Coordinates of C-alpha atoms in Angstrom, one line a residue:
X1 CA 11.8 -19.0 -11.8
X2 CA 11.2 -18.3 -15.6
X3 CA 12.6 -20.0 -18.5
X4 CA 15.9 -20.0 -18.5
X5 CA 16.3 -19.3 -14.9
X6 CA 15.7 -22.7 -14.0
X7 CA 18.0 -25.1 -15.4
X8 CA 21.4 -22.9 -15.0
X9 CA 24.4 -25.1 -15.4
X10 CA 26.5 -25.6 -11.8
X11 CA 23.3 -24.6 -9.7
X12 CA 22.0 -28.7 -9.4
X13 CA 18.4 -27.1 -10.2
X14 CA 17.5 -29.3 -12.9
X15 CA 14.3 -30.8 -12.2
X16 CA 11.2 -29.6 -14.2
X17 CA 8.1 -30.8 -13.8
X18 CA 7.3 -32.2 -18.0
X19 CA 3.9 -30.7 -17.9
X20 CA 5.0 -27.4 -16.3
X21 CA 6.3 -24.6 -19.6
X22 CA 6.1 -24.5 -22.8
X23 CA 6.1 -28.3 -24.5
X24 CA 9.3 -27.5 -27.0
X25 CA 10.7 -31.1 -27.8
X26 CA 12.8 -32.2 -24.6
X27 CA 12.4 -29.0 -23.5
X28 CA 14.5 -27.6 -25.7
X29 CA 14.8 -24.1 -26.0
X30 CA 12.8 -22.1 -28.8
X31 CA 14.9 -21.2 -32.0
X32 CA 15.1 -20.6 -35.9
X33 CA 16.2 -21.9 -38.8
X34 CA 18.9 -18.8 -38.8
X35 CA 20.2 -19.1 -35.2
X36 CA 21.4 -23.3 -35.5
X37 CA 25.2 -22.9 -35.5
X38 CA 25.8 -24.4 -33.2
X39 CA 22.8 -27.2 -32.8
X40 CA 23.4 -30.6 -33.4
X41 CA 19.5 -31.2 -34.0
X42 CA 16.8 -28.2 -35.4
X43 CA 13.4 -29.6 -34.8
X44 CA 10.7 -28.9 -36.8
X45 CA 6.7 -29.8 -37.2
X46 CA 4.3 -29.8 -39.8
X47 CA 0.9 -30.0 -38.6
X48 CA -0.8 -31.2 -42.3
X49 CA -2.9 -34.3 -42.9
X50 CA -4.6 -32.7 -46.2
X51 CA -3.2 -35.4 -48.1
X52 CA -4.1 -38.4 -45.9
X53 CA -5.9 -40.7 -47.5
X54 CA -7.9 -43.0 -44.4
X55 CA -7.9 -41.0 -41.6
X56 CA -7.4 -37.7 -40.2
X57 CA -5.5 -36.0 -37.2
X58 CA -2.0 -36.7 -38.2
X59 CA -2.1 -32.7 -38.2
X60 CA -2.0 -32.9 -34.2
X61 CA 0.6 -35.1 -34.3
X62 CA 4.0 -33.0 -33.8
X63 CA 2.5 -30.8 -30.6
X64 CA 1.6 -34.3 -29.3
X65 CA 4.8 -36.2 -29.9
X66 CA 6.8 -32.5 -27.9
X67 CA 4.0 -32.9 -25.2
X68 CA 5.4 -36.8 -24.4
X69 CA 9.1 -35.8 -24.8
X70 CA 8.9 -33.1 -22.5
X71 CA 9.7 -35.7 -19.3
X72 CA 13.6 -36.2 -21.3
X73 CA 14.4 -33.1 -20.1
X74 CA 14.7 -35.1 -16.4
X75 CA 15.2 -38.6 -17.3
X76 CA 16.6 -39.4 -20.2
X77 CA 17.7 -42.7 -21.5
X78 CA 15.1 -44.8 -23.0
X79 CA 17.2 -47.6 -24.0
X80 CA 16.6 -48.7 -20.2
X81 CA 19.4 -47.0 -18.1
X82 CA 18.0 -43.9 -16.7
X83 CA 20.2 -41.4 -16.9
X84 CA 19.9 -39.2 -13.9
X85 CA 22.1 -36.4 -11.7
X86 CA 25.9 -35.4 -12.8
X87 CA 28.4 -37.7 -14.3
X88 CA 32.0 -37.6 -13.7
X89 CA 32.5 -34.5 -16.0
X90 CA 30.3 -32.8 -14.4
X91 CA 27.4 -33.0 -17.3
X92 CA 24.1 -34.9 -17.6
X93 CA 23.7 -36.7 -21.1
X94 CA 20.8 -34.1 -22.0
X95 CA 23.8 -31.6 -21.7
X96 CA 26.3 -33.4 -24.1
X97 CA 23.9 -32.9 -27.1
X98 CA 22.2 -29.4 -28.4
X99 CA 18.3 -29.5 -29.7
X100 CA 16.8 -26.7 -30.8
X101 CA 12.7 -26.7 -31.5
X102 CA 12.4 -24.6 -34.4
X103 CA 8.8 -24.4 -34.5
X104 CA 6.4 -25.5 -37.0
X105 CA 6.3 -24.9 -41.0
X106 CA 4.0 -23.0 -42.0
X107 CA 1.3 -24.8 -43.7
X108 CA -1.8 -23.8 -45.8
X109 CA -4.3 -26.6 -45.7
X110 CA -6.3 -25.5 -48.7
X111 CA -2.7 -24.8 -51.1
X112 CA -0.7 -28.1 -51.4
X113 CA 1.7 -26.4 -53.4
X114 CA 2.6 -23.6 -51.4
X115 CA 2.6 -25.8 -48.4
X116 CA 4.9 -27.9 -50.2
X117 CA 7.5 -24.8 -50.9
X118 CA 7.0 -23.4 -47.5
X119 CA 8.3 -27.0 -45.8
X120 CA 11.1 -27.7 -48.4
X121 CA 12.4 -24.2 -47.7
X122 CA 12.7 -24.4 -44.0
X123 CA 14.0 -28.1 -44.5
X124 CA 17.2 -26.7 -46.4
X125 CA 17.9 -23.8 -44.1
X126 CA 18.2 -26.0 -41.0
X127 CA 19.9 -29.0 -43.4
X128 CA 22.4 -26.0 -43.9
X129 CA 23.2 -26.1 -40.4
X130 CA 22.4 -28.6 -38.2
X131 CA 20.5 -32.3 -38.2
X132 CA 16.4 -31.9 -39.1
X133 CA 14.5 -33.7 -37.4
X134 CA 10.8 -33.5 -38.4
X135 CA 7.5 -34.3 -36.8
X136 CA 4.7 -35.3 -39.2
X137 CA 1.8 -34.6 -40.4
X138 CA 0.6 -37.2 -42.9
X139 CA 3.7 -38.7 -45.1
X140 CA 3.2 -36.8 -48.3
X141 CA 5.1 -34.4 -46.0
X142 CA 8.4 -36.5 -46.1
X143 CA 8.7 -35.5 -50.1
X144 CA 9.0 -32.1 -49.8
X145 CA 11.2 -32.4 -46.4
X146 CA 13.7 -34.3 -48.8
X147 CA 13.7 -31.9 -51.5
X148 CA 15.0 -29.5 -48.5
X149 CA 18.0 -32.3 -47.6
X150 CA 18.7 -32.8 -50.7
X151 CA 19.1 -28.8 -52.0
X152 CA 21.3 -29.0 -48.5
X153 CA 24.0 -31.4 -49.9
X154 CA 24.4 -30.3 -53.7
X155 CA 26.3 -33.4 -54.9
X156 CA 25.9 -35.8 -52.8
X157 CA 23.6 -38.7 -53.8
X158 CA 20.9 -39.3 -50.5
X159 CA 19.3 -42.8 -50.3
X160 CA 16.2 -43.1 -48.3
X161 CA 15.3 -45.7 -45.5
X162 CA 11.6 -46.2 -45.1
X163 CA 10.0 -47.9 -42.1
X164 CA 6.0 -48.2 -43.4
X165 CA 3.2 -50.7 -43.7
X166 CA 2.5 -49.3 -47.5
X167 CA 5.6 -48.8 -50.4
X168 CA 4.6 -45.4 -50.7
X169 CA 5.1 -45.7 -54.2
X170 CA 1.9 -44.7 -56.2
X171 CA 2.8 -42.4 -58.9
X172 CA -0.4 -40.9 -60.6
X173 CA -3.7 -42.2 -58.7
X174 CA -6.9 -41.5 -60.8
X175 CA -9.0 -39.6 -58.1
X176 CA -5.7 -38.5 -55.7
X177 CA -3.4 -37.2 -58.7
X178 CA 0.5 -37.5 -57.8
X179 CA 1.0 -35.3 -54.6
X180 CA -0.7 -37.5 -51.4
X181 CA 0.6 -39.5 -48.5
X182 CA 1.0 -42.7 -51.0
X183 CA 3.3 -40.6 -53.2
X184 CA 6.3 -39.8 -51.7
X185 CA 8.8 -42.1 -52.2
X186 CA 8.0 -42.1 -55.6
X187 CA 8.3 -38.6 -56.0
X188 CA 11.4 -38.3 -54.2
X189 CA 13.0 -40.7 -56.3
X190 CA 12.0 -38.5 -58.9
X191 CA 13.2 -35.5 -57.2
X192 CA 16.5 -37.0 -56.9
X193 CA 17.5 -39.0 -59.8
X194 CA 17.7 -41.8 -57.6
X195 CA 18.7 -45.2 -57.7
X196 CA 16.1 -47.7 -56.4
X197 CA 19.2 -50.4 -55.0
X198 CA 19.8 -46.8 -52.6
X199 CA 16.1 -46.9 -51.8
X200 CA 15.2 -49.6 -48.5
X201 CA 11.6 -50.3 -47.6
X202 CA 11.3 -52.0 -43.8
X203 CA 8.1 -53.4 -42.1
X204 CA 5.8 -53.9 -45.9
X205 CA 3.1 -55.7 -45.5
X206 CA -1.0 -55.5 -46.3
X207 CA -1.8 -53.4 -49.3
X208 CA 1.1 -53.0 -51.9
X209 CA -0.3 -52.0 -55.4
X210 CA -0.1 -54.7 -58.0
X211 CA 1.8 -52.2 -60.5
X212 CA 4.3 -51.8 -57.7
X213 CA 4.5 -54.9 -56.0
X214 CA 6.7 -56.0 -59.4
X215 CA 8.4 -53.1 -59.7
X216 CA 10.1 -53.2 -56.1
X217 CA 11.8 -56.4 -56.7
X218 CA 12.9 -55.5 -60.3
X219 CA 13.9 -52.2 -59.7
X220 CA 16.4 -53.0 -56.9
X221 CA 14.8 -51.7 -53.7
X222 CA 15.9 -53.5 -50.6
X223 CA 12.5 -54.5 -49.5
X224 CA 12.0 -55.9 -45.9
X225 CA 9.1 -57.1 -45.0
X226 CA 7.6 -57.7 -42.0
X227 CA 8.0 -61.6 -42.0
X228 CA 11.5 -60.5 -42.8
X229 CA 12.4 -58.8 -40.3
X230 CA 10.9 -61.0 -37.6
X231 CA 13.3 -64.1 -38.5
X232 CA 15.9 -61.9 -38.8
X233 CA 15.6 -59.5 -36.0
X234 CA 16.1 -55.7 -35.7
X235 CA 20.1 -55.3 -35.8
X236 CA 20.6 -57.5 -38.4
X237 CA 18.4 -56.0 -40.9
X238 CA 19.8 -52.6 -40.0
X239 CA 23.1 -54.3 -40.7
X240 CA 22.1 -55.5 -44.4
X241 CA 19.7 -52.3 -45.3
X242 CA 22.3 -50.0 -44.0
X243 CA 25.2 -52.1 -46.2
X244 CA 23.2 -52.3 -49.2
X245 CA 21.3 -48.5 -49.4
X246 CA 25.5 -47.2 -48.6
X247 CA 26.6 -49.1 -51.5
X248 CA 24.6 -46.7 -54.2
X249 CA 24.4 -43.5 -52.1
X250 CA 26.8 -40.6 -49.8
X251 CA 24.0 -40.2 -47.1
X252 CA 20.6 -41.3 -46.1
X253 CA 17.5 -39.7 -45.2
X254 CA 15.1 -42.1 -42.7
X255 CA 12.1 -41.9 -42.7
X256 CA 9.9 -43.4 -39.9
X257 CA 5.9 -44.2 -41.0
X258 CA 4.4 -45.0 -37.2
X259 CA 2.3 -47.7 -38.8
X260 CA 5.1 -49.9 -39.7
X261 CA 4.1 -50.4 -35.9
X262 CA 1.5 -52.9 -35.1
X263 CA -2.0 -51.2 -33.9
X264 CA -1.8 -52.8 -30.8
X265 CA 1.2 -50.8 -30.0
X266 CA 0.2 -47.5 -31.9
X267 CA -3.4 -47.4 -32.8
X268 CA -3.8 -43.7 -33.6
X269 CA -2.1 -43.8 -36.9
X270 CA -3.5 -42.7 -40.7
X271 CA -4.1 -46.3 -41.9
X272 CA -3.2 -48.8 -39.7
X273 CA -2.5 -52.3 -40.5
X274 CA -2.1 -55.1 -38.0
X275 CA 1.0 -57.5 -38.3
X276 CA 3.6 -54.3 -37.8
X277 CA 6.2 -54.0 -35.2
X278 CA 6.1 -54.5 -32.1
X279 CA 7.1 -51.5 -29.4
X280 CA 10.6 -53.1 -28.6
X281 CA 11.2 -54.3 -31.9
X282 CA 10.9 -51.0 -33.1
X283 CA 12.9 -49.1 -30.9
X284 CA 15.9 -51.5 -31.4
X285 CA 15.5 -50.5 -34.8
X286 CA 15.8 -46.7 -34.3
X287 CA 18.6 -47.9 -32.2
X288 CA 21.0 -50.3 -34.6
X289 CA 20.4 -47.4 -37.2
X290 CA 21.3 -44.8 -34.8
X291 CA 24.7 -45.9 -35.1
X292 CA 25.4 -45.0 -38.6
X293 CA 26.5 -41.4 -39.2
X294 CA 25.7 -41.5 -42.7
X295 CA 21.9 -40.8 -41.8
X296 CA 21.6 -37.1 -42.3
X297 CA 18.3 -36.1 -41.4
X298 CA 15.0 -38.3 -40.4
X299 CA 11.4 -37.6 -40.2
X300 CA 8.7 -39.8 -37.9
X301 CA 5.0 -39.0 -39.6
X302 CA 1.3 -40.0 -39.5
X303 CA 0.7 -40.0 -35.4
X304 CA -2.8 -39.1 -35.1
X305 CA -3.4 -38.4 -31.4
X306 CA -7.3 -38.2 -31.9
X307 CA -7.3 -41.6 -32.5
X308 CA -5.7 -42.5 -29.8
X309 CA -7.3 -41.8 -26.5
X310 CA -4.7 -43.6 -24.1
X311 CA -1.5 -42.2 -26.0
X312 CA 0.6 -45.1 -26.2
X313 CA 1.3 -44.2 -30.2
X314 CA 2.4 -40.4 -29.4
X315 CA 4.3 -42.5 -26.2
X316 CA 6.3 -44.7 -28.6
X317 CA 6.9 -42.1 -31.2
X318 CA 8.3 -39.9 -28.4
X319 CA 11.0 -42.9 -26.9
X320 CA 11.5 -44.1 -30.6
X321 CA 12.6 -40.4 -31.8
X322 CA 15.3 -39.9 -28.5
X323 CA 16.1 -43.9 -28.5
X324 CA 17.8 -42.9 -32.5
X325 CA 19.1 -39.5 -31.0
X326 CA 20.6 -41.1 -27.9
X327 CA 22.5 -43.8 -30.1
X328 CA 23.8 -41.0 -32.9
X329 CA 24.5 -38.5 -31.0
X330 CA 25.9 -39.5 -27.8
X331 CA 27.0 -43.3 -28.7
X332 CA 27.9 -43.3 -31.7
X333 CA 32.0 -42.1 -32.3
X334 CA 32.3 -38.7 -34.6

């Protein structure tokens, strides 16, 4: 059987093999930005690590992280109940939710510019329609992915949640210039007009830039770091970020840095740091925020499969990205 063939609802044919087809995320079918009326989530890649600033291969990262959520499309439930068969309606919980992989942005690796156009421009057309979720690339690619939300929801103020090792808040580096993957947070603040109280940094830690480091606290950023967020534990710094970012802004954009992880759980990352999360703590993260519908889009950036020969980082990115769909989607009450 081809394609479509094979999983027809009310035949019971639903098992795929995850390495068998084409590696869409979950297995979801293949669409565009102008066919999402009726998707809950348009996927989307951008295979760019131009602007990374350690190491490189964060440009393989979004066929990698579709390649290891392929085996959702059979079992899915990675918060620990695998979710298997028919339930009593007659639908699996893959069914109850619509994904559609919209492919990658196009990206020119020798024209920042127009590779920062291309990705805010597909970021709004599928912000028109449906919920973007994109797969990274190095995190300058967040910035422009924003600017797309944001031209989305004229009039409504959107707040950011950052999970990350580094602030991300450089503005004008002598050597890098403005526009690299320790730049966009600051630029998107710019972008937006925003307030830093709607801004929320979780997982700091290691190198923070000494003009920044003041700045943060001054400014009004809710800043976690990782010491934080270790005595207080995952849901009840969701709770407070959550509370505070909603105070100053409609909607929030999340935005997911794999190495806010600790390298022993996701080595192949730009510029890792040790100290980070751990695998279960950061899941329960994606989890506890999964239940706020405010969060209108969400990126996860900076897996670098090359550096990671077992694939435990591409595996955690995977089960972090449907442990936050699971819980908005399919948990969490319209």
């Amino acid at each position: 059987m081809f394609g479509s063939e094979r999983n027809v609802p009310g035949t019971g044919n639903y098992f795929e093999f995850p390495y068998a087809d084409l590696p869409t995320f979950g297995k979801a079918p293949i669409g565009t930005t102008a066919n999402l009326a009726d998707a809950d989530i348009g996927v989307f890649g951008i295979p760019w690590d131009t602007t990374a600033t350690l190491r490189p291969g964060a440009r393989l990262g979004p066929r990698r992280i579709r390649e290891q959520t392929a085996w959702f499309e059979q079992v899915w439930n990675p918060s620990g109940t695998l979710m298997q068969g028919f339930e009593a309606h007659g639908e699996r919980e893959r069914e109850r939710i619509s994904i559609v992989d919209c492919g990658d942005a196009t990206v020119v690796p020798t024209d920042t510019p127009k590779t920062t156009a291309t990705i805010r421009e597909v970021a709004a057309a599928i912000a028109a329609s449906a919920f973007p979720l994109m797969l990274g690339g190095d995190h300058y690619v967040m910035f422009p992915t924003y600017q797309g939300v944001t031209d989305s929801l004229p009039g409504e103020v959107v707040g950011i949640v950052q999970f990350d090792a580094h602030n991300d808040l450089i503005d004008d580096d002598e050597v890098l210039g403005k526009y690299w993957s320790g730049t966009p947070i600051r630029r998107s603040i710019e972008h937006a007009g925003l307030d830093p109280h709607a801004v929320a940094q979780i997982g700091l830690r290691g190198f923070v830039g000494e003009n920044e480091r003041p700045a943060q606290r001054a400014e009004g950023f809710q800043v976690v770091p990782m010491s934080e967020l270790r005595r207080e534990g995952p849901a009840a710094v969701a709770v407070r970020v959550m509370d505070a970012v909603l105070a100053h802004c409609d909607a929030v954009y999340l935005t997911v840095d794999i190495d806010s992880v600790d390298p022993s759980c996701a080595p192949g990352c730009c510029t890792p740091v040790p100290g980070g999360m751990l695998a279960h703590e950061f899941l329960e993260l994606l989890r506890e925020l999964g239940r706020y519908r405010e969060i209108v889009a969400m990126d996860l950036v900076e897996v670098a499969p090359p550096l990671d020969p077992t694939e435990q980082t591409s595996i955690l990115a995977a089960h972090g990205l449907f442990s936050f769909i699971e819980q908005r989607f399919l948990r969490t009450p319209k």
